[in-house]
Short mmCIF file of C-alpha atoms in Angstrom, two decimals:
data_model
loop_
_atom_site.label_atom_id
_atom_site.label_comp_id
_atom_site.label_asym_id
_atom_site.label_seq_id
_atom_site.Cartn_x
_atom_site.Cartn_y
_atom_site.Cartn_z
CA MET I 1 -1.38 10.30 5.80
CA PRO I 2 -3.86 7.41 3.74
CA GLU I 3 -5.45 8.22 0.99
CA GLY I 4 -6.99 6.76 -1.87
CA ASP I 5 -4.24 4.83 -3.30
CA THR I 6 -2.74 3.59 0.57
CA VAL I 7 -5.85 1.82 1.06
CA PHE I 8 -5.93 0.79 -2.63
CA ARG I 9 -2.76 -1.05 -1.32
CA ALA I 10 -3.26 -2.33 1.74
CA ALA I 11 -6.22 -4.51 0.27
CA ARG I 12 -4.37 -5.44 -2.34
CA LEU I 13 -2.50 -6.81 0.56
CA ILE I 14 -4.84 -8.82 1.84
CA GLY I 15 -5.70 -9.42 -0.91
CA ASP I 16 -2.81 -11.09 -2.36
CA ALA I 17 -2.84 -13.51 1.43
CA LEU I 18 -6.21 -14.32 2.20
CA VAL I 19 -8.02 -14.02 -0.41
CA GLY I 20 -9.78 -18.35 -1.45
CA HIS I 21 -8.76 -19.02 1.95
CA ALA I 22 -11.09 -20.12 4.46
CA VAL I 23 -10.58 -18.07 7.43
CA THR I 24 -9.19 -19.51 11.32
CA ARG I 25 -8.89 -16.87 13.32
CA PHE I 26 -10.82 -13.91 13.75
CA ASP I 27 -10.49 -11.75 16.29
CA ILE I 28 -12.24 -8.02 15.96
CA ARG I 29 -11.00 -6.02 19.30
CA VAL I 30 -14.17 -3.49 19.12
CA PRO I 31 -16.87 -2.94 20.89
CA GLY I 32 -19.81 -3.58 18.51
CA SER I 33 -17.70 -6.36 16.18
CA ALA I 34 -16.33 -8.22 18.93
CA THR I 35 -18.91 -11.82 19.24
CA ALA I 36 -18.21 -11.81 15.43
CA ASP I 37 -16.97 -14.74 14.47
CA LEU I 38 -16.15 -15.93 11.23
CA ARG I 39 -13.94 -18.75 11.12
CA GLY I 40 -14.48 -21.08 8.69
CA GLU I 41 -16.26 -19.21 5.76
CA ARG I 42 -13.76 -18.76 3.70
CA VAL I 43 -11.88 -15.08 1.84
CA HIS I 44 -13.83 -13.65 -1.05
CA SER I 45 -12.49 -10.53 -2.21
CA SER I 46 -10.79 -7.14 -0.70
CA ILE I 47 -10.74 -4.15 -1.63
CA ALA I 48 -10.58 -0.74 -1.53
CA ARG I 49 -13.59 1.96 -1.59
CA GLY I 50 -11.67 5.49 -1.21
CA LYS I 51 -10.58 5.17 2.36
CA HIS I 52 -12.47 2.76 2.99
CA LEU I 53 -11.44 -1.21 2.99
CA LEU I 54 -13.70 -3.66 2.71
CA LEU I 55 -12.76 -7.72 2.50
CA ARG I 56 -15.48 -9.53 1.93
CA VAL I 57 -15.68 -13.50 3.98
CA GLY I 58 -18.67 -15.77 3.34
CA GLU I 59 -21.45 -13.88 3.26
CA HIS I 60 -19.67 -11.22 5.43
CA THR I 61 -18.05 -8.40 5.12
CA LEU I 62 -14.82 -7.02 7.15
CA HIS I 63 -15.62 -2.82 7.31
CA SER I 64 -12.08 -0.78 8.39
CA HIS I 65 -11.09 2.61 7.88
CA LEU I 66 -7.67 3.76 8.30
CA LYS I 67 -8.08 7.69 8.96
CA MET I 68 -5.26 8.63 9.97
CA GLU I 69 -2.66 6.04 11.41
CA GLY I 70 -4.28 2.95 10.01
CA ARG I 71 -2.53 0.41 8.59
CA TRP I 72 -2.59 -3.19 8.02
CA HIS I 73 0.23 -5.85 7.91
CA VAL I 74 0.44 -9.77 6.53
CA TYR I 75 2.36 -12.41 8.86
CA ARG I 76 3.43 -15.66 8.14
CA PRO I 77 1.02 -17.83 10.90
CA GLY I 78 4.03 -16.88 14.31
CA GLN I 79 5.69 -14.88 12.42
CA ARG I 80 6.98 -11.23 15.01
CA TRP I 81 4.43 -8.18 14.29
CA ARG I 82 6.16 -5.83 13.53
CA ALA I 83 3.50 -3.43 15.54
CA PRO I 84 2.16 -3.78 19.45
CA ALA I 85 -0.38 -6.13 19.87
CA PHE I 86 -2.29 -3.14 22.00
CA GLN I 87 -2.91 -1.95 19.00
CA ALA I 88 -3.65 -4.53 17.09
CA ARG I 89 -8.27 -4.22 15.88
CA ALA I 90 -8.62 -6.87 13.55
CA ILE I 91 -7.14 -10.09 12.92
CA VAL I 92 -7.99 -12.09 9.85
CA GLY I 93 -6.56 -15.98 9.99
CA THR I 94 -6.15 -18.45 7.64
CA ALA I 95 -3.89 -21.39 7.15
CA PRO I 96 -0.85 -19.32 4.72
CA ALA I 97 -0.97 -15.65 6.76
CA ASP I 98 -2.68 -13.82 8.97
CA ALA I 99 -3.33 -9.87 8.05
CA VAL I 100 -3.62 -7.62 11.58
CA GLY I 101 -5.08 -4.11 11.32
CA PHE I 102 -3.34 -1.57 13.77
CA GLU I 103 -4.96 1.06 15.28
CA LEU I 104 -7.40 1.51 13.02
CA ALA I 105 -10.14 4.43 13.59
CA MET I 106 -13.00 2.35 11.89
CA VAL I 107 -13.52 -1.33 12.60
CA GLU I 108 -17.13 -2.71 12.35
CA VAL I 109 -18.49 -6.53 10.77
CA LEU I 110 -21.62 -6.51 8.71
CA PRO I 111 -23.51 -8.32 5.77
CA THR I 112 -21.60 -7.84 2.71
CA ALA I 113 -25.76 -7.18 1.57
CA ASP I 114 -25.45 -3.62 4.09
CA GLU I 115 -22.54 -2.03 2.21
CA ASP I 116 -24.39 0.72 1.00
CA ARG I 117 -25.00 2.31 5.00
CA LEU I 118 -20.82 2.49 5.50
CA VAL I 119 -20.32 3.17 0.84
CA GLY I 120 -23.36 3.83 -0.34
CA HIS I 121 -22.40 8.14 0.08
CA LEU I 122 -20.19 7.78 -1.60
CA GLY I 123 -19.10 9.57 -4.92
CA PRO I 124 -16.99 8.12 -7.73
CA ASP I 125 -13.64 6.35 -6.77
CA LEU I 126 -10.99 7.67 -8.11
CA LEU I 127 -9.09 4.23 -7.88
CA GLY I 128 -12.66 2.10 -8.93
CA PRO I 129 -13.25 -0.26 -12.10
CA ASP I 130 -16.33 2.11 -12.07
CA TRP I 131 -15.09 6.02 -11.93
CA ASP I 132 -16.98 8.39 -13.82
CA LEU I 133 -14.88 11.15 -14.99
CA ALA I 134 -18.37 13.25 -15.89
CA GLU I 135 -20.84 12.07 -12.65
CA ALA I 136 -17.38 13.50 -10.37
CA SER I 137 -16.67 16.29 -12.16
CA ARG I 138 -20.59 17.51 -11.83
CA ARG I 139 -20.45 17.51 -8.04
CA VAL I 140 -17.60 19.81 -7.52
CA ALA I 141 -18.71 22.29 -9.76
CA ALA I 142 -21.27 22.71 -8.41
CA ASP I 143 -19.66 22.56 -5.25
CA SER I 144 -19.87 26.36 -3.62
CA ARG I 145 -17.36 25.89 -1.09
CA ALA I 146 -13.18 25.69 -1.85
CA ALA I 147 -11.81 23.44 -4.36
CA HIS I 148 -9.59 22.24 -2.27
CA VAL I 149 -12.57 21.66 0.27
CA ALA I 150 -14.55 20.07 -2.67
CA LEU I 151 -12.04 17.65 -3.53
CA LEU I 152 -11.44 16.53 0.67
CA ASP I 153 -15.45 15.61 -0.80
CA GLN I 154 -15.98 11.95 -0.42
CA ARG I 155 -18.91 13.11 -1.75
CA ASN I 156 -18.05 14.76 -4.21
CA VAL I 157 -15.06 12.19 -5.41
CA ALA I 158 -13.68 9.57 -3.22
CA GLY I 159 -10.16 8.51 -2.47
CA LEU I 160 -8.21 12.18 -1.75
CA GLY I 161 -6.52 13.34 0.93
CA ASN I 162 -5.01 16.18 1.90
CA VAL I 163 -1.77 16.17 -0.17
CA TYR I 164 -3.25 15.17 -3.45
CA ALA I 165 -6.01 18.09 -2.66
CA ASN I 166 -2.50 21.33 -1.80
CA GLU I 167 -0.38 19.21 -4.48
CA LEU I 168 -3.36 18.58 -6.95
CA LEU I 169 -4.23 22.39 -6.92
CA PHE I 170 -0.17 23.69 -7.09
CA VAL I 171 0.30 21.10 -10.57
CA ARG I 172 -3.33 23.45 -11.94
CA GLY I 173 -2.18 26.78 -10.63
CA ILE I 174 -5.81 26.94 -8.81
CA LEU I 175 -5.50 29.27 -5.52
CA PRO I 176 -6.82 26.55 -2.24
CA THR I 177 -9.27 29.21 -1.54
CA THR I 178 -10.97 29.51 -5.29
CA PRO I 179 -14.21 28.53 -5.25
CA ALA I 180 -15.34 24.99 -6.79
CA THR I 181 -17.95 25.92 -9.02
CA GLU I 182 -15.15 28.98 -10.90
CA ILE I 183 -12.52 25.84 -11.29
CA ASP I 184 -12.55 23.30 -14.64
CA ALA I 185 -13.32 20.38 -12.46
CA THR I 186 -13.45 18.01 -14.98
CA ALA I 187 -9.29 19.57 -15.58
CA VAL I 188 -8.83 19.06 -12.43
CA LEU I 189 -9.16 15.84 -11.93
CA GLU I 190 -7.68 14.14 -14.54
CA THR I 191 -4.50 15.59 -13.16
CA GLY I 192 -5.75 14.50 -9.99
CA TYR I 193 -6.25 10.47 -12.71
CA ARG I 194 -3.08 10.66 -13.65
CA MET I 195 -1.09 11.42 -10.46
CA ILE I 196 -3.36 8.83 -8.33
CA HIS I 197 -3.06 6.32 -10.60
CA ALA I 198 1.21 7.14 -11.71
CA ASN I 199 1.41 6.31 -6.89
CA ARG I 200 -0.56 3.43 -7.07
CA ASP I 201 2.14 0.99 -6.88
CA ARG I 202 4.02 3.27 -5.40
CA SER I 203 5.29 3.33 -1.32
CA ALA I 204 6.60 7.26 -1.53
CA ARG I 205 4.21 8.54 -3.52
CA THR I 206 6.11 11.66 -5.83
CA PHE I 207 3.88 14.83 -7.09
CA THR I 208 7.62 16.42 -9.50
CA GLY I 209 8.43 12.62 -10.91
CA ILE I 210 11.52 12.35 -8.66
CA ASP I 211 11.92 9.48 -6.27
CA ARG I 212 13.97 10.99 -4.24
CA PRO I 213 13.68 12.01 -0.67
CA GLY I 214 13.42 15.09 -0.16
CA GLN I 215 11.84 15.94 -3.32
CA ARG I 216 8.74 14.06 -4.01
CA MET I 217 6.89 17.06 -2.89
CA TRP I 218 5.49 20.21 -4.88
CA VAL I 219 4.15 22.65 -1.79
CA TYR I 220 2.69 20.23 0.49
CA ARG I 221 4.11 19.81 4.39
CA ARG I 222 7.10 22.86 2.42
CA GLU I 223 6.35 26.76 3.95
CA GLY I 224 8.59 28.84 3.83
CA LYS I 225 10.57 26.88 1.38
CA PRO I 226 11.10 28.99 -2.55
CA CYS I 227 8.90 26.80 -5.11
CA ARG I 228 9.98 24.69 -6.63
CA ARG I 229 9.14 25.87 -10.30
CA CYS I 230 9.42 30.42 -9.18
CA GLY I 231 10.99 30.51 -6.34
CA THR I 232 8.21 32.38 -4.13
CA LEU I 233 8.04 31.10 -0.84
CA ILE I 234 5.36 28.62 -0.13
CA GLU I 235 3.40 30.01 1.85
CA THR I 236 0.60 27.57 4.39
CA ASP I 237 -3.17 28.05 6.47
CA GLU I 238 -5.36 26.25 7.68
CA ILE I 239 -8.57 25.60 5.73
CA GLY I 240 -12.29 23.82 7.38
CA ALA I 241 -12.17 19.98 5.66
CA LEU I 242 -15.45 19.31 7.88
CA PRO I 243 -17.33 21.16 10.16
CA THR I 244 -15.38 19.49 13.08
CA SER I 245 -11.80 20.22 11.16
CA GLU I 246 -9.67 21.95 9.68
CA ARG I 247 -7.35 21.05 7.42
CA LEU I 248 -3.89 22.61 6.50
CA ILE I 249 -3.69 24.17 2.63
CA PHE I 250 0.36 25.16 1.18
CA TRP I 251 0.94 27.11 -2.22
CA CYS I 252 2.96 28.60 -4.10
CA PRO I 253 1.47 32.75 -3.93
CA ARG I 254 2.35 34.14 -7.79
CA CYS I 255 1.26 30.18 -8.88
CA GLN I 256 -1.36 30.09 -7.53
CA SER I 257 -2.92 33.66 -8.74
#
């Protein structure tokens, strides 16, 4: 599931391949930006902002959001793609490499000066150079909703998704439905910072410290299985993360009281 660490790696992958080179192919296959043409412009940077990826080319930015299924690949020119062409939503080519975004949920080309329209609402970014623990803690602690919901709200803190929220609350011993106003937001976010930085450079996340299939998670997707700490069966339910969506929560009834 793409979360802040996934987007960070995607931005770095694209940046390593394209930054400093002039664009030779620019093909955006979504309404609204399909006519954009940045050929001849130079790629300046590729950065992640929470779950958003910003590829800056000339005086414009190619913005994308992976949502659930999106992913970026990098290929040598002429190399066969590892995904069907009909899933491609954005193609940015240079002399040494092509970056192809497949099944991207959001794609838009806009002036770089207007980026705040898309990402200006985001809270402090756990993987950003300007991470502000105090401000993120203030926002989470002021949120009267369930702690799980408060952590998922990108306006409070950018980069955490459902996997991180579940695992983070287990490690801190917090029931997901506990109001965020009742938790130690600073301690939770300090743990979240360590977690996402530890996983930033891994292809497969681990929260237990064990990097083997089936042993990386404490509670996420482990409903009905024994807690790795106490043996109590993990429970699951749904929680209203946003007005239009429900998210699955997982917890140990004994360790998260």
